[in-house]
Amino acid sequence: MAVRKKREGGQQIKPQNSGIFDFFRPGESYTSLVLGIVVVIIAAVLILSFVKGKKIGTDSETQTDVSSDESMVDGVQTIDGEKIYKVQAGDDLWKIAEKVYKDGFKWVEIAKLNNLTDPSLIHVDNVLKLPNIEQKNPEMEAVVVSPSPDAKIDTEVMAADAKITGVTYKVEKGDYLWEISVRAYGDGFKWVEIAKANNITNPDIIFTGTELKLPR
């Protein structure tokens, strides 16, 4: 059975072509092509700019981190003009003062600035503020060790139980400057004045029977 093609008005309807060649029709086809190329170029430029900017940002962050690490020397770091110290294993306030100021007696200033009621109680990774103090001349540096007691002291009980009222005190077995200062002044930090008044270069070493002057 023969298939007849439909006719309209006596004309045979030809199927329309929809191939790749239709894209290149004069006029709007060239306009579409140009616009497509422009869009692709703009997209490529934006992608490259984004990738480049991200890389620069990452490099900048890395450099900042490195600079921050390099600014820390022997545990001391300066942040916004303020010096801080990160406590390391084996540290005590005396050693920190020696390391930072070349003067162990400056530990008192560190303790006061950080409101430390027990100078013997500091822990690894604690962050301490460092006061702005002129460093001691290294040539005048004395060899000393930490005077801080090993255990926490109840200063109020000690001062009440065995108060020292005189201007001198004879050292007894088991005494140390912090304890004597608490009993004499009610303030352990004043051991520095006792040490200076008696020309004590090593506050950890005082001998039984030694008579100490107590500044009043």
Backbone as a ProteinNet text record, in pm:
[ID]
protein_1_A
[PRIMARY]
MAVRKKREGGQQIKPQNSGIFDFFRPGESYTSLVLGIVVVIIAAVLILSFVKGKKIGTDSETQTDVSSDESMVDGVQTIDGEKIYKVQAGDDLWKIAEKVYKDGFKWVEIAKLNNLTDPSLIHVDNVLKLPNIEQKNPEMEAVVVSPSPDAKIDTEVMAADAKITGVTYKVEKGDYLWEISVRAYGDGFKWVEIAKANNITNPDIIFTGTELKLPR
[TERTIARY]
85.1	0	88.1	73	160.1	120.9	228.5	205	199.2	92.5	75.6	119.2	188.4	230.9	118.8	99.4	-4.6	33.5	-66.7	-45.5	-134.8	-88.3	-169.2	-171	-290.4	-304.4	-232.5	-229.7	-167.2	-15.8	44.8	190.2	232.6	339.7	393.7	475	447.1	518.3	647.7	757.2	889	930.4	987.6	1035.2	1146.3	1141.4	1242.7	1369.2	1483.6	1613.1	1645.8	1703.2	1746	1884.6	1977	2113.8	2206.8	2336.5	2437	2449.8	2414.9	2430.5	2330.4	2216.9	2117.7	2170.8	2273.3	2328.7	2401.1	2451.8	2530.2	2446.5	2322.3	2238.5	2286.9	2283.6	2328.2	2247	2307.8	2236.5	2247.4	2136.5	2131.7	2224.6	2256.4	2344.6	2484.9	2536	2669.6	2669.9	2562.8	2551.8	2555	2480.3	2478.7	2616	2686.1	2819.1	2915.5	2912.7	3001.5	2970.8	2842.1	2803	2846.8	2834.2	2876.9	3025.5	3105.3	3250.4	3285.5	3218.1	3243.4	3212.3	3099.6	3060.7	3165.2	3214.2	3315.8	3443.7	3486.4	3608.9	3595	3479.5	3456.6	3458.1	3392.9	3389.5	3530.1	3612	3749.5	3831.4	3815.4	3889.3	3849.9	3719.5	3672.4	3725.8	3726.9	3777	3925.2	4003	4146.9	4173.9	4096	4113.4	4082.8	3976.5	3938.7	4046.6	4097.4	4200.8	4327.8	4367.3	4488.2	4474.8	4357.4	4333.4	4335.2	4279.2	4277.3	4417.9	4502.2	4640.1	4718.4	4698	4767.1	4724.9	4593.8	4544.8	4605.7	4619	4678	4823.8	4897.4	5038.9	5054.8	4963.4	4970.2	4947.8	4849.1	4822.4	4941.6	5006.2	5122.3	5235.3	5258.6	5364	5334.4	5205.7	5168.1	5195.2	5159.9	5184.2	5332.1	5413.4	5557.3	5613.2	5566.3	5614.5	5579.3	5456.7	5413.7	5502	5535.6	5621.3	5760.9	5811.4	5946.8	5957.7	5844.8	5849.1	5861.8	5840.6	5853.5	5996.9	6065.6	6203.7	6212.7	6260.1	6273.5	6143.1	6031.6	5902.6	5842	5917.5	5869	5812.8	5694.3	5630.6	5568.5	5574.7	5514.7	5387.1	5274.9	5145.4	5085.7	5063.9	5008.6	5088.8	5220.8	5307.7	5321.8	5250.9	5257.5	5336	5433.3	5514.1	5446.6	5446.2	5392.8	5494.9	5479	5570.2	5488.2	5520.2	5452.2	5537.7	5482.9	5558	5600.1	5727.1	5782.7	5815.2	5839.7	5869.9	5993.5	5984.9	6098.1	6105.5	6012.6	6013.8	5960	6011.3	5947.4	5967.9	5906.2	5911.1	6053.1	6134.1	6272.3	6347.1	6334.2	6402.9	6351.9	6220.2	6163	6219.3	6226.2	6281.3	6428	6502.1	6642.8	6654.2	6567.4	6572.7	6535.1	6432	6379.6	6454.8	6481.9	6538.9	6683.1	6736.6	6871.2	6878.1	6765.6	6757.3	6643.9	6679.9	6579.5	6484.7	6531.3	6447.1	6325.2	6328.5	6216.3	6094.7	6109.1	5994.9	5878.4	5911.6	5807.5	5717.2	5777.8	5699.6	5609.4	5662.9	5582.1	5462.7	5488.2	5381	5273	5314.1	5216.8	5132.9	5197.5	5124.5	5020.7	5050.2	4959.4	4871.6	4875.7	4791.9	4809.8	4934.9	4962.9	4974.9	4884.2	4889.8	4987.4	5012	5109	5212.8	5327.5	5427.6	5487.8	5468.7	5525.1	5432.1	5309.8	5209.5	5187.8	5272.7	5252.7	5266	5197	5192.1	5242.2	5288.7	5334.2	5221.7	5255.9	5164.3	5082.2	5098.7	5037.5	5097.3	5015.2	5063.9	5071.7	5191.4	5214	5242.3	5184.3	5217.9	5353.6	5432.4	5564.9	5567.1	5601	5607.7	5724.8	5712	5820.6	5922.7	6029.3	6134.2	6267.9	6351.9	6485.3	6565.4	6627.3	6704.2	6833	6873.1	6997	7115.6	7224.4	7346.8	7399.9	7419.9	7467.8	7598	7683.3	7810.8	7792	7678.7	7651.5	7565.9	7539.8	7448.5	7506.4	7426.3	7468.7	7407.6	7478.1	7427.7	7339.5	7208	7112.9	7014.6	6941.6	6839	6705.6	6599	6464.7	6442.3	6384.1	6355.4	6215.5	6136.8	5996	5980.4	5889.3	5866.4	5803.5	5822.8	5770	5621	5571.8	5430.4	5360.5	5229	5150.7	5148.2	5155.2	5161.3	5035.2	4978.2	4866.1	4925.8	4944.8	5017.6	4947.5	4815.4	4743.6	4763.9	4753.6	4771.7	4913.8	5012.3	5152.4	5183.8	5132.4	5160.4	5101.3	4984.5	4918.1	4985	5031.7	5086.1	5227.7	5311.4	5451.3	5499.8	5436.8	5471.1	5605.6	5686.5	5817	5803.4	5835.8	5816.7	5947.1	6057.9	6186.1	6247	6362.5	6434.4	6541.3	6557.8	6649.1	6580	6631.5	6574.5	6686	6694	6793.3	6729.5	6792.4	6739.2	6735.4	6621	6604.3	6596.6	6611.7	6608.6	6472.6	6476.7	6353.7	6304.3	6370.2	6328.9	6370.8	6295.9	6337.1	6281.1	6333.8	6304.9	6157.2	6088.8	5946.2	5869.7	5896.1	5826.6	5860.4	5989.4	6031.1	5963	5954.2	5891.1	5742.8	5675.2	5533.1	5515.4	5601.5	5590.3	5628	5720.7	5767.1	5679	5629.4	5555.4	5412.9	5380.8	5250.7	5244.8	5360.5	5369.4	5494.6	5473.6	5587	5675.5	5619	5697.4	5807.4	5797.9	5898.9	6027.9	6034.9	6160.2	6273.5	6238.2	6339.5	6411.7	6337.2	6398	6491.2	6451.1	6538.1	6667	6653.7	6771.3	6866.5	6812.4	6897.5	6964.1	6888.9	6943.6	7057	7056.1	7158.2	7256.4	7253.6	7346	7342.9	7223.4	7207.6	7196.3	7294.3	7291.9	7218.2	7211.5	7137.3	7029.3	6908.8	6802.1	6757.5	6801.9	6767.6	6861.6	6970.7	7069.7	7082.1	7021.8	7042.2	7071.1	7159.9	7207.4	7145.9	7121.9	7068.7	7163.8	7108.7	7189.8	7228.1	7209	7240.8	7141.8	7194.5	7107.2	7078.6	6952.6	6911.1	6857.3	6893.1	6834.6	6697.6	6601.8	6466.7	6434	6437	6406.7	6264.8	6251.5	6119.8	6087.6
-119	0	123.2	207.9	324.2	429.4	491.1	597	729	798.8	927.6	1041.3	1133.4	1249.7	1352.2	1412.9	1514	1637.9	1699.8	1821.7	1931.3	2050.3	2164.9	2261.8	2292.6	2384.9	2335.6	2202.4	2146	2144.2	2190.2	2192.3	2078.5	2015.2	1907.4	1969.9	1926.1	1980.6	1904.2	1977.7	1915.1	1921.9	1816.6	1817.8	1920.7	1994	2096.5	2032.5	2085.4	2035.2	2099.9	2024.3	2076.6	2023.2	2058.1	2010.3	2119.6	2088.6	2183.4	2304.4	2284.9	2396.5	2507.4	2472.4	2575.2	2677.9	2635.5	2725	2843	2818.4	2921.9	3004.9	3021.5	3107.4	3251.1	3324	3464.2	3543.9	3648.2	3735	3686.5	3630.6	3593.9	3479.2	3391.7	3278.4	3326.9	3425.1	3477.7	3555.5	3626.4	3700.1	3604.8	3494.9	3395.2	3334	3308.3	3249	3341.9	3470.3	3568.4	3582.1	3591.5	3602.5	3480.9	3363.6	3241.2	3242.1	3286.2	3292.3	3391.8	3508.5	3610.3	3556.3	3486.3	3429	3329.7	3244	3144.5	3212.9	3319.1	3390.8	3455.3	3521	3585.5	3483	3368.9	3263.7	3213.7	3196.1	3148.3	3247.6	3377.9	3481.5	3483.5	3473.4	3473.1	3354	3237.3	3116.1	3130.5	3180.7	3198.8	3299.5	3408.7	3509.7	3452.8	3372.7	3311.9	3217.5	3131.6	3034.8	3106.6	3210.7	3285.5	3357.3	3418.9	3488.2	3394.4	3275.5	3177.3	3132.9	3115.2	3072.8	3179.6	3307.4	3417.3	3425.7	3407.1	3409.9	3300.7	3180.5	3068.3	3095.2	3149.9	3181.4	3285.8	3384.9	3490.9	3436.4	3344.4	3284.3	3204.1	3132	3052	3141	3253.9	3344.5	3405.7	3436.3	3492.9	3394.8	3266.8	3165	3150.5	3151.6	3137	3254.3	3376.5	3495	3488.8	3439.6	3429	3333.8	3219.5	3122.4	3179.2	3252.7	3305	3414.8	3481.7	3589.9	3538.4	3408.1	3351.7	3305.4	3364.5	3329.9	3290.4	3168.8	3118.6	3131.1	3109.4	3113.9	3252.4	3356.6	3494.5	3535.9	3594.3	3638.8	3775.9	3859.8	3993.7	3997	4029.2	4037.8	4175	4252.4	4387.9	4472.4	4458.8	4539.1	4486.4	4379.6	4323.4	4192.5	4180.8	4059.4	3955.2	3831.3	3720.7	3607.7	3517.7	3403.3	3276.4	3174.6	3045.8	2953.4	2909.9	2828.9	2696.3	2661.6	2538.2	2442	2317.1	2214.8	2255.6	2243	2275.4	2421.5	2503.6	2646.8	2673.6	2778	2841.7	2991.6	3072.5	3216.9	3272.8	3217.5	3264.6	3239.9	3119.4	3085.3	3170.8	3195.4	3278.2	3420.2	3475.9	3610.5	3615	3509	3501.1	3499	3420.1	3404.5	3534.5	3601.8	3720	3847.5	3865.4	3991.7	3980	3858	3834.3	3871.6	3863.4	3899.4	3820.4	3718.2	3631.6	3702.9	3812.8	3885.4	3949.5	3962.3	4023.2	3930.9	3807.5	3716	3775.2	3859.2	3922.6	4009.2	4083.5	4169	4085.8	3971.2	3881.9	3829.6	3787.9	3733.5	3838.2	3960.9	4067.4	4100.7	4110.2	4145.2	4039.6	3913.1	3803.1	3759.7	3839.2	3811.8	3669.4	3624.8	3489.3	3492.7	3424	3419.1	3313.3	3212.4	3108.3	3101.6	3166	3172.6	3038.8	2937.4	2805.8	2725	2777.1	2699.6	2756.2	2713.5	2744.8	2615	2606.4	2481.8	2502.3	2394	2396.9	2448.3	2536.2	2599.1	2713.3	2742.4	2864.9	2985.2	3087	3208.3	3320.8	3375.9	3481.8	3614.5	3721	3854.8	3894.8	3964.9	4008	4160	4209	4354.4	4414.9	4541.5	4611.8	4658.2	4580.3	4608.9	4611.6	4704.9	4711.8	4589.6	4525.2	4404.2	4437.5	4343.8	4358.6	4337.9	4412.2	4394.5	4253.9	4174.6	4037.1	4026.6	4133.1	4127	4129.6	4183	4191.5	4075.6	3980.1	3870.5	3778.5	3741.9	3648.3	3512.9	3407.8	3272.3	3237.6	3219.4	3190.9	3085.2	3030.1	2931	2977.3	2908	2950.1	2943.5	3050.4	3050.7	3002.6	2972.3	2941.8	2808.4	2800.8	2676.3	2570.9	2443.8	2333.4	2313.1	2344.9	2320.9	2453.5	2453.6	2574.6	2607.1	2738.1	2781	2857.2	2824.8	2903.5	3020.7	3133.2	3245.7	3305	3307.2	3366.3	3284.1	3150.6	3062.8	3073.2	3073.7	3078.1	3208.7	3319.7	3449.3	3458.5	3398.8	3405.4	3313.7	3195.7	3096	3128.2	3184.1	3204.8	3339.4	3443.8	3576.7	3621.7	3682.9	3735.7	3887.1	3940.2	4083.9	4161.3	4092.9	4161.1	4211.9	4277.8	4330.1	4232.2	4123.6	4017	3882.8	3781.7	3647	3544.7	3447.4	3340.6	3222.5	3182.9	3077	2944.1	2877.3	2745.5	2639.8	2515.2	2406	2403	2394.1	2388.9	2524.3	2632.6	2767.2	2795.6	2881.7	2939.4	3081.5	3161.6	3304.8	3337.9	3262.9	3291.1	3277	3168.3	3143.7	3251.8	3286.6	3390	3522.8	3554.5	3679.1	3682.2	3569.7	3562.1	3584	3523.3	3535.1	3675.1	3738.9	3870.5	3984.2	3971.1	4081.8	4045.8	3915.3	3873.6	3878.7	3885.5	3896	3822.6	3707.6	3626.8	3695.7	3789.1	3856.7	3945.9	3979.8	4066.6	3992.4	3863.2	3790	3856.2	3925.7	3994.1	4099.5	4171.8	4274.8	4212.3	4096.1	4026.5	3983.6	3928.2	3881.6	3997.3	4112.2	4227.4	4283.5	4289.8	4344.8	4259.2	4129.7	4037.6	3991.5	4059.7	4027.5	3879.4	3824.1	3682.4	3672	3604.7	3588.9	3463.3	3365	3242.1	3224	3270.2	3265.9	3125.6	3025.1	2888	2832.6	2903.7	2851.9	2947.9	2910.8	2980.5	2873.2	2905.7	2803.9	2821.7	2709.2	2710	2787.3	2875.3	2955.1	3091	3112.7	3243.5	3348.9	3464.1	3571.5	3667.7	3681.6	3765.4	3899.6	4006.3	4137.5	4144.3	4198.1	4212.1	4360.6	4413.6	4556.2	4589	4697.4	4740.1	4881
0	0	0	-92.5	-106.6	-4.5	52.8	151.1	78.8	100.6	34.5	126.9	69.2	144.7	144.7	261.8	276.4	198.4	144.4	67.9	125.7	122.4	159.1	41.8	1	-111	-233.7	-251.5	-368.8	-361.1	-249.3	-233.8	-142.8	-175.3	-91.1	22	148.7	266.5	284.3	276.9	293.6	441	490	630.8	648	764.5	789.8	844.7	798.8	847.3	982.2	1073.2	1205	1234.8	1152.7	1171	1217.3	1223.2	1271.2	1181.5	1052.2	958.4	985.5	1051.1	1081.5	1180.8	1260.4	1363.1	1300	1181.5	1114.3	1016.8	1050.5	968.4	979.5	874	877.2	978.5	1036.4	1129.2	1271.4	1322.4	1463.8	1497.5	1404.1	1435.1	1469.1	1394.2	1423	1554.5	1580.6	1707.2	1826.1	1815.3	1923	1942.8	1833.4	1842	1914.5	1876.7	1939.8	2088.1	2121.1	2262.2	2342.1	2282.3	2350.5	2380.2	2282.1	2302.6	2413	2412.7	2515	2654	2667.1	2796.8	2845.1	2754.7	2791.5	2838.4	2767	2804.6	2942.1	2966.1	3096.1	3208.4	3185.8	3287.6	3318.1	3213.5	3232.3	3313.1	3282.3	3355.3	3502.7	3529.4	3668.1	3745.3	3683.1	3749.5	3781.3	3684.4	3706.5	3817.8	3820.5	3924.7	4061.8	4071.2	4198.3	4248.7	4159.5	4198.1	4241.7	4166.6	4199	4333	4356.6	4482.3	4601	4583.4	4691.6	4726.5	4624.8	4647.4	4722.3	4682	4749	4895.3	4922.4	5059.3	5144.2	5086.6	5159.3	5190.9	5091.9	5113.9	5222.5	5224.3	5324.2	5463.9	5477.7	5607.6	5654.8	5563.1	5599.2	5648.3	5577	5617.3	5753	5780	5909.1	6021	5998.2	6099.4	6127.7	6022.7	6039.6	6118.4	6082.9	6152.4	6299.7	6330.4	6469.2	6546.4	6483	6549.3	6570.1	6470.8	6479.4	6585	6617.7	6714.4	6857.2	6878	7011.3	7033	7130.7	7160.6	7307.2	7334	7471	7548.8	7482.1	7549.6	7557.4	7520.2	7527.4	7392	7392.7	7269.2	7290.9	7188.1	7195.8	7113.2	7177.6	7110.5	7139.1	7033.2	7045.9	7144.7	7139.8	7225.5	7366.6	7401	7536	7533.8	7623.6	7629.8	7718.8	7670	7749	7749.5	7845.2	7854.9	7873	7793.4	7804.8	7890.1	8004.2	8100.2	8038.1	8057	8003.8	8117	8081.8	8181.8	8262	8395.1	8481.9	8522.7	8474.4	8507.2	8647.1	8709.3	8824	8805	8888.2	8865.6	8870.2	8957.5	8967.8	8836.3	8783.6	8658.6	8542.4	8540.7	8434.2	8441.5	8564	8581.8	8540.2	8572.6	8531.5	8379.4	8316.4	8171	8099	8150.5	8081.3	8119	8249.9	8297.8	8346.7	8348.2	8402.5	8550.2	8617.6	8759	8823.3	8900.5	8960.7	9054.5	9118.7	9213.2	9146	9014.4	8942.8	8936.3	8987.6	8986.5	9066.2	9165.6	9247.2	9159.5	9065	8975.9	8884.6	8839.2	8754.6	8833.2	8957.8	9041.9	9068.5	9095.1	9124.3	9001.6	8885.3	8763.3	8727.8	8760	8726.1	8843.8	8953.2	9071.4	9123.1	9132.3	9181.3	9333	9401.3	9547	9595.6	9513	9546.9	9435.1	9451.8	9344.3	9306.9	9391.6	9359	9269.4	9247.3	9175.1	9035.1	8941.6	8800	8722.4	8610.6	8534.8	8391.9	8333.2	8194.1	8104.2	8011.4	7914.4	7973.7	8104.3	8157.2	8084.5	8059.5	7993	8096.1	8114.3	8212	8142	8192.7	8143.4	8200.8	8121.1	8165.2	8180.5	8300.6	8320.3	8243.2	8207.4	8138.8	8241.8	8255.4	8352.9	8280.8	8319.4	8259.7	8300.2	8202.9	8230.5	8303.1	8388.2	8462.6	8370.7	8396.5	8319.4	8340.6	8232.3	8245.6	8323.1	8318.3	8388.1	8539.2	8584.1	8727.2	8774.9	8685.9	8717.4	8824.3	8921.4	9025.5	8998.7	9040.1	9020.5	9138.4	9112.4	9219	9174.5	9270.6	9240	9295.1	9256.4	9294.6	9444.9	9503.8	9646.6	9678.2	9575.3	9599.2	9670.9	9769.2	9842.6	9754.6	9790.8	9710.9	9733	9849.7	9879.9	9907.3	9890.7	9913.9	10063	10093	10232.2	10267.9	10380.5	10430.5	10507	10439.5	10497.9	10620.1	10619.1	10731.7	10858.5	10846.4	10962.4	11013.2	10922.7	10961.7	11033.7	10980.3	11041	11180.9	11199.7	11330	11431.5	11386.8	11478.9	11524.6	11436.8	11473.6	11423	11463.3	11414.8	11470.1	11383.5	11423.2	11435.2	11552.9	11576.7	11587	11604.7	11624.1	11494.8	11509.4	11392.7	11346	11421.3	11378.7	11400.9	11333.8	11349.4	11329.5	11422.7	11411.1	11338	11228.5	11142.6	11217.3	11208.1	11267.5	11157.4	11195.1	11098.5	11026.5	10894.5	10815.2	10768.1	10811.4	10768.7	10624	10559.4	10431.3	10425.5	10335.9	10337	10320.4	10236.3	10215.7	10347	10418.6	10545.4	10647.5	10656.7	10751.8	10718.6	10591.1	10547.8	10583.9	10567.5	10603.4	10753	10831.3	10977.8	11026.5	10955.8	10999.8	10948.4	10824.8	10763	10720.5	10722.8	10671.7	10520.2	10457.8	10312	10264.4	10199.5	10155	10053.6	9975.7	9872.2	9930.5	10058.3	10118.6	10152.2	10118.1	10138.8	10060.2	9951.7	9870.3	9954.1	10038.2	10122.5	10225.4	10278.8	10374.5	10305.8	10186.1	10112.2	10083.1	10042.2	10011	10136.5	10246.7	10371	10425.7	10393.1	10444.7	10337.1	10219.9	10109.9	10072.7	10065.7	10029.9	9878.1	9816.1	9669.7	9627.6	9716.9	9687.5	9793.1	9766.6	9867.2	9904.9	9831.8	9868.8	9974.9	10000.4	10096	10213.8	10325.2	10452.2	10556.8	10650.6	10744.2	10882.2	10946.1	11082.5	11173.3	11255.5	11347.1	11292.9	11162.1	11103.2	11153.9	11192.6	11239.5	11124	11091.8	10979.8	11028.8	10956.9	10983.5	10916.1	10986.9	10931.8	10918.3	10796.1	10776	10822.7	10892.8	10941.6	10893.3
[MASK]
++++++++++++++++++++++++++++++++++++++++++++++++++++++++++++++++++++++++++++++++++++++++++++++++++++++++++++++++++++++++++++++++++++++++++++++++++++++++++++++++++++++++++++++++++++++++++++++++++++++++++++++++++++++++

